[in-house]
Amino acid sequence: MKLTFSGNRALILGGTCELGVFLAKEMIKAGLFPILTYRNENGCKNILKQLQSVKGKYDTFYLDFTDRLSLKSLFSGIHDDLDFLVDFAQGDFEDLVASANCDAVYRYFEENISFRAEVLKMAARAMLKKKLKKQLKKKYEKKAGESRARLVFISSAAAIRPNPGQGFYAAAKLASEALYKNLGIEMGSRGITTVTLRPGYIDAGRGKKYLQIKKDGALCAVPIKKAVTCKELTETILFFLSDSAKSFNAVEISMDGRLTSGK
Amino acid sequence: MSIFEKIRDIIADLLDIEEDEITLESYLIRDLGAESIDLLELAVALNSTFNIEINDDEIFLKTLRLYLTEAKEKKEDTSSYLAVRFPFLEKKRIEEIMEDLEKGPVIKVKDIVRYVAFR
């Protein structure tokens, strides 16, 4: 199946992770223009190294979830020209609810929920601005196709099936899912829609390290006895960005081999 | 084209109504039927057309009732209190708004024009 896309500029939040870079490569192959965000110099170097063979076919921007000015710079830098957004960004924070440092908890939620709400506000307005321009063009030139924009949030099976110590991570993911869902409900009539994916164990990045430590133990609870591969996840994301998936909106989809829906 | 004419064209386009239905005295919500999503689109369109930052709370007087409560609690003169918070509105218009509050959302097209001119 050949996927088609209404638009080509795709912002990847958390673009330095293995999945982010892999997705960028696949996007380029599909004719999209990925814009990857990084939090520090090492992250930027990693992107440049991984994508050196496709120089000029992507862009990078600094974005730190603790720095609101970096968000303004990002949207000013991309001139509000945005069709898609894929959100991998998520801070690490594991502790027991009854023992976590309260200041750290406040900081974590501010960075991973409040900041994300601001990201969504700016992204939705940029997408709306682009859509209105197209609408005006269509009015005067009697052409231009249907205008759509799509945001995909990469949540986690841990959001609904957390292990001890993952309460804050799960809370941040669920709150973010709610923001994405409502954005899709509110903006769907304007062609701006959202989808949340909840992958289970992923054979990439931190997930890969975890699986190596636990070996088959981790996959015992997964009915299909396998982890999600990098390729499967990126292909699924591309599908959800494509015109083929335009009827999905404001929905959470589990991609975990039924890990979270069984006993 | 004047600011009003540009804004009138944007509103007509967004709400899919005829331009001659829109006057400076039209109520955006009460007369023209704008909903919250339309106001969001209007804010984005104004930002794009006039290249100015739009504060949705200010331009659509979203915080009007909050400020009225604050002024009452602080026992301050309501008109002066609102004049500081909505500097684009003339004193006469603020008084008009206060008399009109009971009838529903007070925002008029002329308030949008004033905001853009002020910015």
Short mmCIF file of C-alpha atoms in Angstrom, two decimals:
data_model
loop_
_atom_site.label_atom_id
_atom_site.label_comp_id
_atom_site.label_asym_id
_atom_site.label_seq_id
_atom_site.Cartn_x
_atom_site.Cartn_y
_atom_site.Cartn_z
CA MET A 1 0.00 0.00 0.00
CA LYS A 2 1.41 3.37 -0.99
CA LEU A 3 0.69 6.02 1.62
CA THR A 4 -0.20 9.57 0.60
CA PHE A 5 0.08 12.64 2.83
CA SER A 6 -1.73 15.99 2.95
CA GLY A 7 1.31 18.10 3.76
CA ASN A 8 4.96 17.35 4.29
CA ARG A 9 6.44 19.23 7.24
CA ALA A 10 6.59 17.02 10.33
CA LEU A 11 7.86 18.08 13.72
CA ILE A 12 9.40 15.24 15.78
CA LEU A 13 9.56 16.09 19.48
CA GLY A 14 12.27 14.08 21.22
CA GLY A 15 13.98 13.63 17.88
CA THR A 16 17.27 12.42 19.31
CA CYS A 17 15.96 9.07 20.52
CA GLU A 18 16.58 5.98 18.38
CA LEU A 19 12.94 5.89 17.31
CA GLY A 20 12.92 9.59 16.44
CA VAL A 21 15.91 9.29 14.13
CA PHE A 22 14.58 6.06 12.57
CA LEU A 23 11.22 7.73 11.96
CA ALA A 24 12.93 10.73 10.35
CA LYS A 25 14.68 8.40 7.88
CA GLU A 26 11.41 6.69 7.00
CA MET A 27 9.66 10.05 6.65
CA ILE A 28 12.30 11.24 4.19
CA LYS A 29 11.82 8.06 2.15
CA ALA A 30 8.07 8.79 2.13
CA GLY A 31 8.66 12.33 0.84
CA LEU A 32 8.11 14.16 4.14
CA PHE A 33 10.37 16.83 5.63
CA PRO A 34 11.10 15.98 9.28
CA ILE A 35 12.07 18.65 11.81
CA LEU A 36 13.76 17.02 14.79
CA THR A 37 14.11 18.66 18.19
CA TYR A 38 17.06 18.10 20.52
CA ARG A 39 17.69 19.12 24.13
CA ASN A 40 21.47 19.47 24.10
CA GLU A 41 24.55 19.55 21.89
CA ASN A 42 25.12 15.80 22.12
CA GLY A 43 21.59 15.17 20.92
CA CYS A 44 22.12 17.50 17.98
CA LYS A 45 25.43 15.79 17.10
CA ASN A 46 23.71 12.41 17.25
CA ILE A 47 21.03 13.52 14.77
CA LEU A 48 23.63 15.00 12.39
CA LYS A 49 25.68 11.80 12.55
CA GLN A 50 22.71 9.49 12.01
CA LEU A 51 21.26 11.55 9.18
CA GLN A 52 24.46 12.61 7.41
CA SER A 53 23.50 10.75 4.25
CA VAL A 54 20.28 12.75 3.86
CA LYS A 55 21.67 16.23 4.55
CA GLY A 56 19.31 19.02 3.43
CA LYS A 57 16.26 16.78 3.65
CA TYR A 58 15.51 17.55 7.30
CA ASP A 59 16.00 20.27 9.88
CA THR A 60 16.87 20.39 13.59
CA PHE A 61 15.86 22.77 16.37
CA TYR A 62 16.71 23.14 20.03
CA LEU A 63 13.78 22.49 22.37
CA ASP A 64 14.06 22.01 26.10
CA PHE A 65 10.89 21.23 28.06
CA THR A 66 12.25 23.32 30.95
CA ASP A 67 12.77 26.37 28.73
CA ARG A 68 9.66 28.14 27.43
CA LEU A 69 11.73 30.53 25.35
CA SER A 70 13.06 27.58 23.36
CA LEU A 71 9.48 26.80 22.36
CA LYS A 72 8.91 30.32 21.03
CA SER A 73 12.22 30.13 19.12
CA LEU A 74 11.22 26.78 17.64
CA PHE A 75 7.93 28.03 16.20
CA SER A 76 9.47 31.26 15.05
CA GLY A 77 12.25 29.23 13.39
CA ILE A 78 9.87 26.98 11.49
CA HIS A 79 7.72 30.02 10.54
CA ASP A 80 4.59 28.29 11.82
CA ASP A 81 4.82 26.02 8.78
CA LEU A 82 3.66 22.67 10.10
CA ASP A 83 1.48 19.80 8.92
CA PHE A 84 2.32 16.97 11.32
CA LEU A 85 3.67 16.46 14.81
CA VAL A 86 4.97 13.26 16.41
CA ASP A 87 5.66 13.47 20.13
CA PHE A 88 8.22 11.09 21.67
CA ALA A 89 9.32 13.54 24.36
CA GLN A 90 9.11 12.28 27.93
CA GLY A 91 11.27 12.86 30.97
CA ASP A 92 12.46 10.02 33.18
CA PHE A 93 11.22 9.89 36.74
CA GLU A 94 10.81 6.70 38.71
CA ASP A 95 10.02 6.63 42.39
CA LEU A 96 7.40 5.33 44.78
CA VAL A 97 4.47 7.70 45.24
CA ALA A 98 4.97 7.61 49.01
CA SER A 99 8.66 8.42 48.86
CA ALA A 100 9.20 10.77 45.90
CA ASN A 101 10.69 14.21 46.44
CA CYS A 102 7.78 16.67 46.20
CA ASP A 103 9.80 19.41 44.46
CA ALA A 104 10.87 16.89 41.85
CA VAL A 105 7.24 15.85 41.38
CA TYR A 106 6.14 19.44 40.76
CA ARG A 107 8.99 19.96 38.30
CA TYR A 108 8.25 16.71 36.49
CA PHE A 109 4.58 17.53 35.95
CA GLU A 110 5.36 21.08 34.88
CA GLU A 111 7.82 19.85 32.25
CA ASN A 112 5.85 16.86 31.03
CA ILE A 113 2.27 18.15 31.23
CA SER A 114 2.08 21.97 31.40
CA PHE A 115 4.87 22.48 28.90
CA ARG A 116 3.28 19.93 26.58
CA ALA A 117 -0.02 21.84 26.79
CA GLU A 118 1.84 24.93 25.57
CA VAL A 119 3.47 22.93 22.78
CA LEU A 120 0.04 21.74 21.67
CA LYS A 121 -1.39 25.25 21.78
CA MET A 122 1.38 26.59 19.58
CA ALA A 123 1.34 23.64 17.20
CA ALA A 124 -2.44 23.77 16.77
CA ARG A 125 -2.37 27.52 16.11
CA ALA A 126 0.45 27.11 13.58
CA MET A 127 -1.51 24.35 11.83
CA LEU A 128 -4.66 26.46 11.88
CA LYS A 129 -2.79 29.44 10.45
CA LYS A 130 -1.48 27.32 7.58
CA LYS A 131 -4.96 25.93 6.97
CA LEU A 132 -6.54 29.41 6.89
CA LYS A 133 -3.94 30.58 4.36
CA LYS A 134 -4.76 27.59 2.16
CA GLN A 135 -8.47 28.28 2.61
CA LEU A 136 -7.98 31.87 1.43
CA LYS A 137 -5.90 30.68 -1.51
CA LYS A 138 -8.61 28.20 -2.41
CA LYS A 139 -11.23 30.97 -2.29
CA TYR A 140 -9.30 33.11 -4.74
CA GLU A 141 -7.78 30.45 -6.98
CA LYS A 142 -10.59 27.90 -6.79
CA LYS A 143 -8.10 25.11 -6.18
CA ALA A 144 -5.94 23.55 -3.45
CA GLY A 145 -6.91 20.26 -1.89
CA GLU A 146 -8.42 19.39 1.44
CA SER A 147 -6.33 20.77 4.27
CA ARG A 148 -5.46 18.43 7.15
CA ALA A 149 -3.04 18.27 10.02
CA ARG A 150 -2.34 15.38 12.38
CA LEU A 151 -0.64 15.05 15.74
CA VAL A 152 0.49 11.66 17.04
CA PHE A 153 1.39 11.21 20.69
CA ILE A 154 3.58 8.25 21.60
CA SER A 155 2.30 7.20 25.00
CA SER A 156 3.03 3.85 26.62
CA ALA A 157 1.35 0.67 27.81
CA ALA A 158 2.76 1.70 31.20
CA ALA A 159 0.22 4.53 31.24
CA ILE A 160 -2.50 2.02 32.04
CA ARG A 161 -0.39 -0.84 33.42
CA PRO A 162 2.39 0.77 35.45
CA ASN A 163 4.89 -1.14 37.53
CA PRO A 164 5.75 0.04 41.06
CA GLY A 165 7.70 3.29 40.70
CA GLN A 166 6.03 4.29 37.43
CA GLY A 167 3.14 6.23 38.96
CA PHE A 168 4.42 9.66 37.96
CA TYR A 169 5.39 8.51 34.48
CA ALA A 170 1.93 6.96 34.04
CA ALA A 171 0.19 10.07 35.40
CA ALA A 172 2.10 12.34 33.01
CA LYS A 173 1.37 10.06 30.06
CA LEU A 174 -2.36 9.83 30.89
CA ALA A 175 -2.64 13.59 31.37
CA SER A 176 -0.88 14.14 28.04
CA GLU A 177 -3.18 11.63 26.37
CA ALA A 178 -6.12 13.67 27.67
CA LEU A 179 -4.67 16.87 26.19
CA TYR A 180 -4.19 15.22 22.80
CA LYS A 181 -7.66 13.70 22.92
CA ASN A 182 -9.32 17.03 23.67
CA LEU A 183 -7.31 18.82 21.01
CA GLY A 184 -8.67 16.33 18.49
CA ILE A 185 -12.22 16.78 19.81
CA GLU A 186 -11.95 20.57 19.69
CA MET A 187 -10.13 20.97 16.37
CA GLY A 188 -11.40 17.96 14.42
CA SER A 189 -13.98 20.10 12.62
CA ARG A 190 -11.09 22.24 11.38
CA GLY A 191 -9.13 19.29 9.99
CA ILE A 192 -6.68 19.08 12.89
CA THR A 193 -6.82 15.62 14.43
CA THR A 194 -4.94 13.52 16.97
CA VAL A 195 -4.08 9.90 17.65
CA THR A 196 -2.33 8.41 20.67
CA LEU A 197 -0.33 5.20 20.35
CA ARG A 198 0.41 3.10 23.40
CA PRO A 199 3.25 0.75 22.50
CA GLY A 200 4.22 -1.99 24.93
CA TYR A 201 7.80 -3.25 25.15
CA ILE A 202 9.82 -1.72 22.32
CA ASP A 203 12.98 -3.23 20.96
CA ALA A 204 14.75 0.15 20.86
CA GLY A 205 16.38 2.66 23.21
CA ARG A 206 15.58 2.17 26.91
CA GLY A 207 13.14 -0.64 26.08
CA LYS A 208 15.90 -2.59 24.37
CA LYS A 209 18.19 -2.31 27.41
CA TYR A 210 15.33 -3.42 29.69
CA LEU A 211 14.57 -6.43 27.48
CA GLN A 212 18.25 -7.40 27.43
CA ILE A 213 18.35 -7.40 31.24
CA LYS A 214 15.05 -9.24 31.72
CA LYS A 215 15.52 -11.49 28.67
CA ASP A 216 12.34 -13.50 27.98
CA GLY A 217 10.95 -12.73 31.45
CA ALA A 218 9.53 -9.39 30.34
CA LEU A 219 7.75 -10.87 27.36
CA CYS A 220 6.05 -13.68 29.35
CA ALA A 221 3.07 -11.44 30.04
CA VAL A 222 2.72 -10.47 26.36
CA PRO A 223 0.36 -12.92 24.59
CA ILE A 224 2.23 -12.61 21.28
CA LYS A 225 5.60 -13.12 23.09
CA LYS A 226 7.40 -10.38 21.21
CA ALA A 227 8.37 -6.74 21.58
CA VAL A 228 7.33 -3.99 19.17
CA THR A 229 10.13 -3.38 16.67
CA CYS A 230 11.40 0.02 15.66
CA LYS A 231 10.26 -0.65 12.08
CA GLU A 232 6.74 -1.68 13.14
CA LEU A 233 6.30 1.42 15.26
CA THR A 234 7.58 3.88 12.66
CA GLU A 235 5.48 2.27 9.92
CA THR A 236 2.44 2.55 12.17
CA ILE A 237 3.17 6.21 12.88
CA LEU A 238 3.52 6.92 9.16
CA PHE A 239 0.20 5.19 8.56
CA PHE A 240 -1.47 7.40 11.17
CA LEU A 241 -0.01 10.51 9.52
CA SER A 242 -1.25 9.40 6.11
CA ASP A 243 -4.51 10.14 4.30
CA SER A 244 -5.49 6.48 4.77
CA ALA A 245 -5.92 7.10 8.51
CA LYS A 246 -7.86 10.36 8.33
CA SER A 247 -10.98 8.89 9.94
CA PHE A 248 -9.12 8.22 13.19
CA ASN A 249 -9.35 11.06 15.70
CA ALA A 250 -9.07 11.65 19.44
CA VAL A 251 -8.38 7.99 20.11
CA GLU A 252 -5.87 5.89 22.05
CA ILE A 253 -4.62 2.76 20.32
CA SER A 254 -2.73 0.02 22.14
CA MET A 255 0.13 -1.61 20.28
CA ASP A 256 1.29 -4.12 22.82
CA GLY A 257 0.26 -7.60 21.67
CA ARG A 258 -2.70 -7.36 24.11
CA LEU A 259 -0.43 -6.90 27.15
CA THR A 260 -2.72 -4.35 28.78
CA SER A 261 -6.12 -5.78 27.98
CA GLY A 262 -5.72 -9.28 29.44
CA LYS A 263 -5.53 -10.52 33.04
CA MET B 1 -8.49 48.62 2.84
CA SER B 2 -9.24 49.85 6.37
CA ILE B 3 -8.72 47.69 9.46
CA PHE B 4 -12.49 47.27 9.74
CA GLU B 5 -12.81 46.13 6.12
CA LYS B 6 -10.06 43.58 6.54
CA ILE B 7 -11.59 42.26 9.76
CA ARG B 8 -15.06 42.21 8.20
CA ASP B 9 -13.72 40.10 5.31
CA ILE B 10 -12.05 37.67 7.71
CA ILE B 11 -15.19 37.29 9.83
CA ALA B 12 -17.38 36.83 6.76
CA ASP B 13 -15.03 34.15 5.48
CA LEU B 14 -14.77 32.30 8.80
CA LEU B 15 -18.46 32.42 9.66
CA ASP B 16 -19.57 31.96 6.07
CA ILE B 17 -21.85 35.01 6.10
CA GLU B 18 -22.26 37.99 3.80
CA GLU B 19 -20.00 40.98 4.42
CA ASP B 20 -22.92 43.40 4.52
CA GLU B 21 -24.31 41.54 7.54
CA ILE B 22 -21.29 42.72 9.54
CA THR B 23 -21.10 46.24 10.96
CA LEU B 24 -18.97 47.82 13.66
CA GLU B 25 -21.92 47.47 16.03
CA SER B 26 -22.49 43.75 15.36
CA TYR B 27 -22.15 41.52 18.39
CA LEU B 28 -19.70 38.78 17.48
CA ILE B 29 -21.49 36.05 19.44
CA ARG B 30 -25.03 37.33 19.92
CA ASP B 31 -25.60 38.60 16.35
CA LEU B 32 -23.13 36.76 14.17
CA GLY B 33 -23.26 33.44 16.00
CA ALA B 34 -19.52 32.99 16.54
CA GLU B 35 -18.55 30.02 18.74
CA SER B 36 -15.35 29.51 20.73
CA ILE B 37 -13.65 27.63 17.86
CA ASP B 38 -14.54 30.55 15.52
CA LEU B 39 -12.94 32.99 17.96
CA LEU B 40 -9.79 30.87 18.00
CA GLU B 41 -9.71 30.93 14.20
CA LEU B 42 -10.30 34.67 14.22
CA ALA B 43 -7.37 35.18 16.61
CA VAL B 44 -5.09 33.12 14.37
CA ALA B 45 -6.30 34.94 11.24
CA LEU B 46 -5.74 38.36 12.85
CA ASN B 47 -2.24 37.30 13.91
CA SER B 48 -1.52 36.22 10.36
CA THR B 49 -3.11 39.23 8.61
CA PHE B 50 -1.82 42.04 10.82
CA ASN B 51 1.33 40.30 12.07
CA ILE B 52 0.56 41.10 15.71
CA GLU B 53 0.52 38.95 18.84
CA ILE B 54 -3.06 38.25 19.88
CA ASN B 55 -3.95 37.65 23.50
CA ASP B 56 -7.25 35.72 23.32
CA ASP B 57 -8.21 36.67 26.89
CA GLU B 58 -7.85 40.38 26.11
CA ILE B 59 -9.23 40.67 22.60
CA PHE B 60 -12.38 38.64 23.30
CA LEU B 61 -12.81 40.08 26.81
CA LYS B 62 -12.71 36.54 28.20
CA THR B 63 -11.52 37.79 31.58
CA LEU B 64 -14.13 40.56 31.82
CA ARG B 65 -16.29 38.87 34.45
CA LEU B 66 -13.25 37.80 36.46
CA TYR B 67 -12.07 41.44 36.55
CA LEU B 68 -15.54 42.62 37.55
CA THR B 69 -15.46 40.25 40.52
CA GLU B 70 -11.92 41.34 41.42
CA ALA B 71 -12.88 45.02 41.28
CA LYS B 72 -15.84 44.35 43.55
CA GLU B 73 -13.74 42.36 46.04
CA LYS B 74 -11.06 45.04 46.11
CA LYS B 75 -13.72 47.76 46.34
CA GLU B 76 -12.20 49.59 43.37
CA ASP B 77 -13.94 51.69 40.76
CA THR B 78 -15.04 49.16 38.13
CA SER B 79 -14.58 51.43 35.10
CA SER B 80 -11.04 52.37 36.06
CA TYR B 81 -10.21 48.77 36.92
CA LEU B 82 -11.35 47.58 33.49
CA ALA B 83 -9.69 50.51 31.68
CA VAL B 84 -6.28 49.39 32.98
CA ARG B 85 -6.85 45.77 31.97
CA PHE B 86 -8.41 46.50 28.58
CA PRO B 87 -6.45 49.59 27.51
CA PHE B 88 -7.71 49.37 23.94
CA LEU B 89 -11.27 50.15 25.06
CA GLU B 90 -12.38 53.76 25.46
CA LYS B 91 -14.05 54.82 28.72
CA LYS B 92 -17.36 55.34 26.94
CA ARG B 93 -17.26 51.81 25.56
CA ILE B 94 -16.47 50.32 28.98
CA GLU B 95 -19.53 52.04 30.42
CA GLU B 96 -21.61 50.76 27.53
CA ILE B 97 -20.35 47.22 28.20
CA MET B 98 -21.21 47.43 31.89
CA GLU B 99 -24.78 48.42 31.08
CA ASP B 100 -25.04 45.59 28.57
CA LEU B 101 -23.70 42.71 30.68
CA GLU B 102 -27.03 41.12 31.55
CA LYS B 103 -27.95 40.56 27.91
CA GLY B 104 -25.12 38.14 27.16
CA PRO B 105 -21.65 38.20 25.59
CA VAL B 106 -20.78 41.87 24.97
CA ILE B 107 -17.94 41.66 22.43
CA LYS B 108 -18.62 43.66 19.27
CA VAL B 109 -16.79 43.91 15.97
CA LYS B 110 -15.69 47.43 16.88
CA ASP B 111 -13.83 46.03 19.93
CA ILE B 112 -11.79 43.79 17.66
CA VAL B 113 -11.03 46.76 15.39
CA ARG B 114 -9.93 48.83 18.41
CA TYR B 115 -7.70 46.01 19.67
CA VAL B 116 -5.93 45.65 16.32
CA ALA B 117 -5.54 49.43 15.96
CA PHE B 118 -4.19 49.65 19.52
CA ARG B 119 -1.63 46.87 18.99
#
